[in-house]
Every structure is written in structure tokens, then in C-alpha cells.
């Protein structure tokens, strides 16, 4: 061979070309310039049922000959390909690719053409399978109710599904090919950009649990996003963003939470009515006593008026009679008794009114749906309110003590949600003590509600000396709809909702328990720095 890769002038290629012609595994036909068959290789026979050429079989092959591009390739002076279906040696149709290459004669003319016939049945099947898979994937992605957006390494949108269109108020045609952060979506802060950068750097999913997004229309969405890296040849890699519109979910959750709170309040309603009735009764009794005492004092004042008029009239028998009437009236109404009892009745009435006011205030705090926005609030005050409104649930079976840490920092969150958690835990403690009281014959129970600072958290604990939690149930306590109470006495949602609420507050709820010795639930809040004064 010459350096240029062409055969030398004395090279005899005939044996090599004949060997190559016989060895090629694809069907190969050599045709003259008129399209007549000059030769075909053995593979033609093997692949097409022993025929020298697929077009030579009677009643067969005409389809192939009809699409054979040999003459066309000679006319165009370039290779031409066609794809068709012929019957294979097993009688099954085979997909073949027929390609004709014009063969120059070295003098500017054409010897004829070389026709190569390749069996592409497997390739066609794979292509169709890929098309079906692609279609199925497209249908699947189109039916996913989650937001699905794919970005390339430059944050250009590659995919924008129907849920993304609905959530962002943009059509896919408006988004595809554009920078994701130039679609007119107003993200709060840099958390989404940060999540993309983190996912690309670590090649691990990154989450954005709650982020607000303002749409071009002015509407606002609350979204939860997960960013997944899509490694490839490109650097930086692309990402797949999966998301969910949390606005409706949060609204439904708030509704369930409010319903649960009102359900608990309903369970406490009769007891609270009794708690209010007791101070109202002695307020009413004191009011009746003060009414009678006031009438007696008016009678004494009238006698004093007569005494003053008699004295002004010069005295004599009239003065003596008026003085006697004052003494008789004072003796009749027992003035010394009134001096002692009237202040006591007023103080007692004020106490009753204050008790009613505290119960009503606690009820209002618990039943209020809240603004939905987190604020700094006093956890000690929340604990006191819970003790007030749950009194009737525990007063017959347990004593409740408060062990509240002074100078406790304010916690940051939604007070009405936290009150719901406390309410559920205290009611559970009361019910546990009552269960032990009735089933185990235990003495009067004891519940301690305390607050403290521990390990960088503000912790409120609720301890009871009930029967405790069965170790077999310990792993399921926070599962939705799991309850150890009798049918109709528990929904199994209280602790599950409480667990979700505390997770949203960046805190947690856990417990320790020893069977037969009671349980202690710990509700933990992270300490958040604030310039506000402590309570």
C-alpha cells in the first residue's frame, strides 16, 4: 500500500475482493449499468432463503426489486437508500435497508452498482419500542399532577409539564428554551437558586419545603420543591425540579386542624359549662345577699334621716323616738354581720367573675383560627390557658401542677396550632390517668406540666402517672389514625397532627414511658433570636 492508503500499481486485489465479497455478512449484489444481476454473495442465500437475489423468487421479491435504488443511484451519481419489508427464510417478514452505491469504471463512466441489503428488523423493533416507551413516558409525565420542570446546565427550560403550566400561569411554549429565572416568577429570597447550586455540587436531591412565588398575574403560590441532579456530559449538570402547590394543602390542613380543635372543644364544652356554672352560682348568691343587705342599709339610712330631722326640730319626745328607731333597726339588720360579710361577698363575686373571664379568654384563644402567620408568643401563658379549659377533664381523677420556668424566651410560631398540640397531649394524659384509675384501681393521678430550657430548645413537658405506653405500640404512637382507645373514644389524629405541626415549627415531639409508671411527652421548640422583651 502507498502512504496515501491506495493500492500499489502491482497489487492484485482480486483474491482479496473475492474473499471480502464472500465473507461480508450483509446481502451484497453487483449489478451492471442496466440493472442486471452480475453476482450476489453467499449471505444473500443465507438471509433470503437460498435465493441468489430476493427479487428472483417467483411471486416474491418484486416488492424489493420495485424499490431497488440501483438505477436511481446511477442517475444521481450518489448512494441511495430505501427501506422495505420482505419475506425471510422462515416465512416471517423482515425489515431490510437497501442501499445502492454507484461503481465508477475509472474512465468517467459507471460499471454499475453495488447493492447492500441489511436486515434491520431488530433495529426497527427497537426503534418502535423506544417510540412506545417515549410515548408512555410522555403520557406519564403529562398525567403527573406534580409540577415537573427540567433545566439544562444553564438553567434553560427543557420540559414544562401541564401541572407546571397551571401552577405558574405560563404555557410550555412560553417557557421552553428560556432561563427559568427570567420567566417573571418572583421567588422569595434565593432558596431556589441555592437548592439548584447545592444539587449540582453534591449530585444529591435538595429540598425547598416552603417557598412563596409571585406569578406574572400577581397571584401568589406556596410551593414545596425537590431539585434532583441529572448528570450528563454537560457541566454543570441539568436538574429535574419536582414540586407541589401547597396552597390548597395548607388550607385543607388548616381546616382539619380547626375542625379537630373544635371537636376537642366540643368534648370539653359540658365540662367548661360546669366550670363556669360554679362561679356564676356563687356570684348569683352574693348578688342576692348584697341586694338584701342594701335594702337593710336603706332602712337604717331612713332611720338616720328621721333622727337628723328630729334633732333639727329641737329634740324632745320626737328625738327620743327617732333614736330608738335607729337602735331597733340596727339591731334588726345585724350591722356587725353586714360589716364583715359585704366586703367578703364583693371579693368573692370579683373572684368568680375573674374565673369566668379566664375560662372565656382561654376558650377564645383556643377556638380562634389564627392569622396563619407565625409570631413570637409566651409558651407559659399557653400552658396556663390549657390547664384552665381542660380542668373538668382531669379534676375528678388527677391533680395538675404547673412547673413553669421564669424568664422563658418567647417561641416563634402559630399560637393556635401550638395550643392544639398542648391540648391533645394534656387530654391524653388525663385520659391515661382516668384509664389507670378505672382499670388498675390506681389512687388519684398526678399530672405535671412544665417548661424549661434544654439543649438549645424551649421544652414544654406533660408528665402523668398513668399506666404508660405499651412498648409494642411505642413505634406507632404518631401514626395517623392509630389509637389505643376504645372504639368511638379516639380518632388517632391528635398526636399525628401534633407531630406534623411541630415539624413545621422546626421542633419535635417525643416521649419517654415505662409501663405501669406513666409517660412524659416533650414538645420542643428551637430558640429563635428576637429583640422583643421576655414575658
PDB file of C-alpha atoms in Angstrom, residues 333-506:
ATOM      1  CA  UNK A 333     -80.311  44.102 110.427  1.00  0.00           C
ATOM      2  CA  UNK A 334     -77.277  42.906 112.476  1.00  0.00           C
ATOM      3  CA  UNK A 335     -74.943  45.679 111.342  1.00  0.00           C
ATOM      4  CA  UNK A 336     -71.793  43.957 112.628  1.00  0.00           C
ATOM      5  CA  UNK A 337     -72.585  40.923 110.449  1.00  0.00           C
ATOM      6  CA  UNK A 338     -73.061  43.144 107.404  1.00  0.00           C
ATOM      7  CA  UNK A 339     -69.751  44.916 108.078  1.00  0.00           C
ATOM      8  CA  UNK A 340     -67.977  41.565 107.806  1.00  0.00           C
ATOM      9  CA  UNK A 341     -69.953  39.853 105.047  1.00  0.00           C
ATOM     10  CA  UNK A 342     -70.480  42.632 102.492  1.00  0.00           C
ATOM     11  CA  UNK A 343     -66.709  43.053 101.714  1.00  0.00           C
ATOM     12  CA  UNK A 344     -66.341  39.261 101.619  1.00  0.00           C
ATOM     13  CA  UNK A 345     -69.285  38.950  99.190  1.00  0.00           C
ATOM     14  CA  UNK A 346     -67.814  41.647  96.919  1.00  0.00           C
ATOM     15  CA  UNK A 347     -64.388  39.972  96.921  1.00  0.00           C
ATOM     16  CA  UNK A 348     -65.962  36.571  96.279  1.00  0.00           C
ATOM     17  CA  UNK A 349     -68.016  37.991  93.398  1.00  0.00           C
ATOM     18  CA  UNK A 350     -64.925  39.531  91.844  1.00  0.00           C
ATOM     19  CA  UNK A 351     -63.141  36.204  92.152  1.00  0.00           C
ATOM     20  CA  UNK A 352     -65.995  34.392  90.393  1.00  0.00           C
ATOM     21  CA  UNK A 353     -66.139  36.946  87.615  1.00  0.00           C
ATOM     22  CA  UNK A 354     -62.359  36.651  87.185  1.00  0.00           C
ATOM     23  CA  UNK A 355     -62.610  32.847  86.927  1.00  0.00           C
ATOM     24  CA  UNK A 356     -65.291  33.097  84.260  1.00  0.00           C
ATOM     25  CA  UNK A 357     -63.264  35.684  82.373  1.00  0.00           C
ATOM     26  CA  UNK A 358     -60.189  33.415  82.441  1.00  0.00           C
ATOM     27  CA  UNK A 359     -62.172  30.459  81.105  1.00  0.00           C
ATOM     28  CA  UNK A 360     -63.757  32.548  78.351  1.00  0.00           C
ATOM     29  CA  UNK A 361     -60.395  34.071  77.389  1.00  0.00           C
ATOM     30  CA  UNK A 362     -58.781  30.635  77.202  1.00  0.00           C
ATOM     31  CA  UNK A 363     -61.680  29.344  75.120  1.00  0.00           C
ATOM     32  CA  UNK A 364     -61.394  32.276  72.729  1.00  0.00           C
ATOM     33  CA  UNK A 365     -57.657  31.712  72.356  1.00  0.00           C
ATOM     34  CA  UNK A 366     -58.160  28.025  71.586  1.00  0.00           C
ATOM     35  CA  UNK A 367     -61.084  28.408  69.201  1.00  0.00           C
ATOM     36  CA  UNK A 368     -59.619  31.317  67.234  1.00  0.00           C
ATOM     37  CA  UNK A 369     -58.393  30.077  63.807  1.00  0.00           C
ATOM     38  CA  UNK A 370     -55.410  32.460  63.872  1.00  0.00           C
ATOM     39  CA  UNK A 371     -53.943  34.647  61.157  1.00  0.00           C
ATOM     40  CA  UNK A 372     -51.814  31.869  59.719  1.00  0.00           C
ATOM     41  CA  UNK A 373     -48.675  33.991  60.180  1.00  0.00           C
ATOM     42  CA  UNK A 374     -46.077  32.958  62.789  1.00  0.00           C
ATOM     43  CA  UNK A 375     -45.436  35.335  65.690  1.00  0.00           C
ATOM     44  CA  UNK A 376     -43.470  35.361  68.956  1.00  0.00           C
ATOM     45  CA  UNK A 377     -45.654  34.227  71.863  1.00  0.00           C
ATOM     46  CA  UNK A 378     -45.491  33.164  75.505  1.00  0.00           C
ATOM     47  CA  UNK A 379     -45.468  29.387  75.946  1.00  0.00           C
ATOM     48  CA  UNK A 380     -46.109  29.700  79.690  1.00  0.00           C
ATOM     49  CA  UNK A 381     -49.334  31.614  79.006  1.00  0.00           C
ATOM     50  CA  UNK A 382     -50.428  28.948  76.531  1.00  0.00           C
ATOM     51  CA  UNK A 383     -49.838  26.257  79.168  1.00  0.00           C
ATOM     52  CA  UNK A 384     -51.928  28.154  81.726  1.00  0.00           C
ATOM     53  CA  UNK A 385     -54.798  28.527  79.239  1.00  0.00           C
ATOM     54  CA  UNK A 386     -54.768  24.792  78.525  1.00  0.00           C
ATOM     55  CA  UNK A 387     -54.951  23.963  82.240  1.00  0.00           C
ATOM     56  CA  UNK A 388     -57.920  26.316  82.592  1.00  0.00           C
ATOM     57  CA  UNK A 389     -60.031  24.893  79.784  1.00  0.00           C
ATOM     58  CA  UNK A 390     -59.202  21.219  80.483  1.00  0.00           C
ATOM     59  CA  UNK A 391     -59.928  21.431  84.208  1.00  0.00           C
ATOM     60  CA  UNK A 392     -63.153  19.450  84.031  1.00  0.00           C
ATOM     61  CA  UNK A 393     -61.349  16.660  82.109  1.00  0.00           C
ATOM     62  CA  UNK A 394     -58.885  15.983  84.946  1.00  0.00           C
ATOM     63  CA  UNK A 395     -60.218  17.476  88.211  1.00  0.00           C
ATOM     64  CA  UNK A 396     -62.059  14.295  89.283  1.00  0.00           C
ATOM     65  CA  UNK A 397     -59.155  11.933  88.582  1.00  0.00           C
ATOM     66  CA  UNK A 398     -55.934  13.888  88.954  1.00  0.00           C
ATOM     67  CA  UNK A 399     -54.186  16.870  90.439  1.00  0.00           C
ATOM     68  CA  UNK A 400     -52.411  19.151  87.977  1.00  0.00           C
ATOM     69  CA  UNK A 401     -49.332  21.128  88.898  1.00  0.00           C
ATOM     70  CA  UNK A 402     -47.611  23.786  86.829  1.00  0.00           C
ATOM     71  CA  UNK A 403     -43.831  23.957  86.924  1.00  0.00           C
ATOM     72  CA  UNK A 404     -43.168  26.861  84.584  1.00  0.00           C
ATOM     73  CA  UNK A 405     -39.688  28.267  84.138  1.00  0.00           C
ATOM     74  CA  UNK A 406     -39.497  32.008  84.793  1.00  0.00           C
ATOM     75  CA  UNK A 407     -37.924  34.291  82.181  1.00  0.00           C
ATOM     76  CA  UNK A 408     -38.673  31.727  79.474  1.00  0.00           C
ATOM     77  CA  UNK A 409     -37.838  33.067  75.974  1.00  0.00           C
ATOM     78  CA  UNK A 410     -40.686  33.684  73.596  1.00  0.00           C
ATOM     79  CA  UNK A 411     -41.148  30.940  70.987  1.00  0.00           C
ATOM     80  CA  UNK A 412     -41.791  31.626  67.320  1.00  0.00           C
ATOM     81  CA  UNK A 413     -44.747  30.001  65.600  1.00  0.00           C
ATOM     82  CA  UNK A 414     -48.504  29.917  65.293  1.00  0.00           C
ATOM     83  CA  UNK A 415     -50.054  30.039  68.778  1.00  0.00           C
ATOM     84  CA  UNK A 416     -53.363  28.440  67.807  1.00  0.00           C
ATOM     85  CA  UNK A 417     -51.529  25.422  66.331  1.00  0.00           C
ATOM     86  CA  UNK A 418     -49.267  25.043  69.367  1.00  0.00           C
ATOM     87  CA  UNK A 419     -52.287  25.265  71.661  1.00  0.00           C
ATOM     88  CA  UNK A 420     -53.820  22.389  69.713  1.00  0.00           C
ATOM     89  CA  UNK A 421     -50.728  20.258  70.349  1.00  0.00           C
ATOM     90  CA  UNK A 422     -50.757  21.081  74.067  1.00  0.00           C
ATOM     91  CA  UNK A 423     -54.480  20.432  74.295  1.00  0.00           C
ATOM     92  CA  UNK A 424     -54.154  16.973  72.723  1.00  0.00           C
ATOM     93  CA  UNK A 425     -51.248  15.969  74.951  1.00  0.00           C
ATOM     94  CA  UNK A 426     -52.928  17.171  78.182  1.00  0.00           C
ATOM     95  CA  UNK A 427     -56.211  15.462  77.289  1.00  0.00           C
ATOM     96  CA  UNK A 428     -54.316  12.255  76.519  1.00  0.00           C
ATOM     97  CA  UNK A 429     -52.617  12.489  79.924  1.00  0.00           C
ATOM     98  CA  UNK A 430     -55.969  12.996  81.671  1.00  0.00           C
ATOM     99  CA  UNK A 431     -57.478  10.052  79.808  1.00  0.00           C
ATOM    100  CA  UNK A 432     -54.455   7.869  80.620  1.00  0.00           C
ATOM    101  CA  UNK A 433     -54.771   8.688  84.327  1.00  0.00           C
ATOM    102  CA  UNK A 434     -58.521   8.057  84.176  1.00  0.00           C
ATOM    103  CA  UNK A 435     -57.908   4.716  82.470  1.00  0.00           C
ATOM    104  CA  UNK A 436     -55.432   3.673  85.151  1.00  0.00           C
ATOM    105  CA  UNK A 437     -57.818   4.952  87.825  1.00  0.00           C
ATOM    106  CA  UNK A 438     -60.683   2.814  86.476  1.00  0.00           C
ATOM    107  CA  UNK A 439     -58.843  -0.278  85.207  1.00  0.00           C
ATOM    108  CA  UNK A 440     -55.922  -0.644  87.573  1.00  0.00           C
ATOM    109  CA  UNK A 441     -57.565   0.749  90.672  1.00  0.00           C
ATOM    110  CA  UNK A 442     -54.871   3.388  90.994  1.00  0.00           C
ATOM    111  CA  UNK A 443     -55.044   6.180  93.521  1.00  0.00           C
ATOM    112  CA  UNK A 444     -55.727   9.734  92.391  1.00  0.00           C
ATOM    113  CA  UNK A 445     -53.490  10.633  89.481  1.00  0.00           C
ATOM    114  CA  UNK A 446     -50.946  13.371  89.097  1.00  0.00           C
ATOM    115  CA  UNK A 447     -50.144  15.460  86.003  1.00  0.00           C
ATOM    116  CA  UNK A 448     -47.266  17.931  85.860  1.00  0.00           C
ATOM    117  CA  UNK A 449     -46.987  20.494  83.075  1.00  0.00           C
ATOM    118  CA  UNK A 450     -43.576  22.128  82.985  1.00  0.00           C
ATOM    119  CA  UNK A 451     -41.471  24.398  80.810  1.00  0.00           C
ATOM    120  CA  UNK A 452     -37.685  24.652  80.661  1.00  0.00           C
ATOM    121  CA  UNK A 453     -34.636  25.462  78.549  1.00  0.00           C
ATOM    122  CA  UNK A 454     -32.766  22.341  77.466  1.00  0.00           C
ATOM    123  CA  UNK A 455     -30.078  21.751  74.815  1.00  0.00           C
ATOM    124  CA  UNK A 456     -30.828  24.889  72.857  1.00  0.00           C
ATOM    125  CA  UNK A 457     -34.587  24.295  72.896  1.00  0.00           C
ATOM    126  CA  UNK A 458     -37.593  25.627  74.749  1.00  0.00           C
ATOM    127  CA  UNK A 459     -39.322  22.494  76.041  1.00  0.00           C
ATOM    128  CA  UNK A 460     -42.793  22.020  77.465  1.00  0.00           C
ATOM    129  CA  UNK A 461     -43.322  18.626  79.103  1.00  0.00           C
ATOM    130  CA  UNK A 462     -46.505  16.885  80.187  1.00  0.00           C
ATOM    131  CA  UNK A 463     -45.959  14.038  82.654  1.00  0.00           C
ATOM    132  CA  UNK A 464     -48.607  11.692  84.044  1.00  0.00           C
ATOM    133  CA  UNK A 465     -48.552   8.683  86.366  1.00  0.00           C
ATOM    134  CA  UNK A 466     -50.982   6.638  84.289  1.00  0.00           C
ATOM    135  CA  UNK A 467     -50.368   3.085  83.008  1.00  0.00           C
ATOM    136  CA  UNK A 468     -47.761   4.238  80.469  1.00  0.00           C
ATOM    137  CA  UNK A 469     -47.386   3.245  76.823  1.00  0.00           C
ATOM    138  CA  UNK A 470     -47.109  -0.398  75.780  1.00  0.00           C
ATOM    139  CA  UNK A 471     -43.680  -0.929  74.115  1.00  0.00           C
ATOM    140  CA  UNK A 472     -45.465  -2.751  71.294  1.00  0.00           C
ATOM    141  CA  UNK A 473     -47.346   0.483  70.494  1.00  0.00           C
ATOM    142  CA  UNK A 474     -44.458   2.913  71.004  1.00  0.00           C
ATOM    143  CA  UNK A 475     -43.393   2.917  67.343  1.00  0.00           C
ATOM    144  CA  UNK A 476     -46.899   3.741  66.107  1.00  0.00           C
ATOM    145  CA  UNK A 477     -47.936   6.489  68.528  1.00  0.00           C
ATOM    146  CA  UNK A 478     -47.544   9.227  65.905  1.00  0.00           C
ATOM    147  CA  UNK A 479     -49.053   7.232  63.009  1.00  0.00           C
ATOM    148  CA  UNK A 480     -52.249   8.758  61.584  1.00  0.00           C
ATOM    149  CA  UNK A 481     -55.439   7.024  62.764  1.00  0.00           C
ATOM    150  CA  UNK A 482     -53.588   4.825  65.282  1.00  0.00           C
ATOM    151  CA  UNK A 483     -55.238   4.826  68.693  1.00  0.00           C
ATOM    152  CA  UNK A 484     -55.246   2.563  71.731  1.00  0.00           C
ATOM    153  CA  UNK A 485     -58.574   3.959  72.937  1.00  0.00           C
ATOM    154  CA  UNK A 486     -61.847   2.124  72.718  1.00  0.00           C
ATOM    155  CA  UNK A 487     -63.943   2.486  69.564  1.00  0.00           C
ATOM    156  CA  UNK A 488     -65.630   5.881  69.438  1.00  0.00           C
ATOM    157  CA  UNK A 489     -63.274   7.429  72.019  1.00  0.00           C
ATOM    158  CA  UNK A 490     -60.383   8.405  69.781  1.00  0.00           C
ATOM    159  CA  UNK A 491     -59.683   9.177  66.139  1.00  0.00           C
ATOM    160  CA  UNK A 492     -55.919   8.601  66.189  1.00  0.00           C
ATOM    161  CA  UNK A 493     -55.312  12.019  64.654  1.00  0.00           C
ATOM    162  CA  UNK A 494     -54.312  14.140  67.660  1.00  0.00           C
ATOM    163  CA  UNK A 495     -50.664  13.094  68.005  1.00  0.00           C
ATOM    164  CA  UNK A 496     -50.226  12.691  64.243  1.00  0.00           C
ATOM    165  CA  UNK A 497     -51.383  16.274  63.703  1.00  0.00           C
ATOM    166  CA  UNK A 498     -49.247  17.436  66.622  1.00  0.00           C
ATOM    167  CA  UNK A 499     -46.182  15.748  65.142  1.00  0.00           C
ATOM    168  CA  UNK A 500     -46.755  17.467  61.784  1.00  0.00           C
ATOM    169  CA  UNK A 501     -47.291  20.851  63.480  1.00  0.00           C
ATOM    170  CA  UNK A 502     -44.062  20.581  65.447  1.00  0.00           C
ATOM    171  CA  UNK A 503     -42.116  19.549  62.328  1.00  0.00           C
ATOM    172  CA  UNK A 504     -43.370  22.721  60.612  1.00  0.00           C
ATOM    173  CA  UNK A 505     -42.213  24.767  63.603  1.00  0.00           C
ATOM    174  CA  UNK A 506     -38.715  23.323  63.272  1.00  0.00           C
TER     175      UNK A 506
END
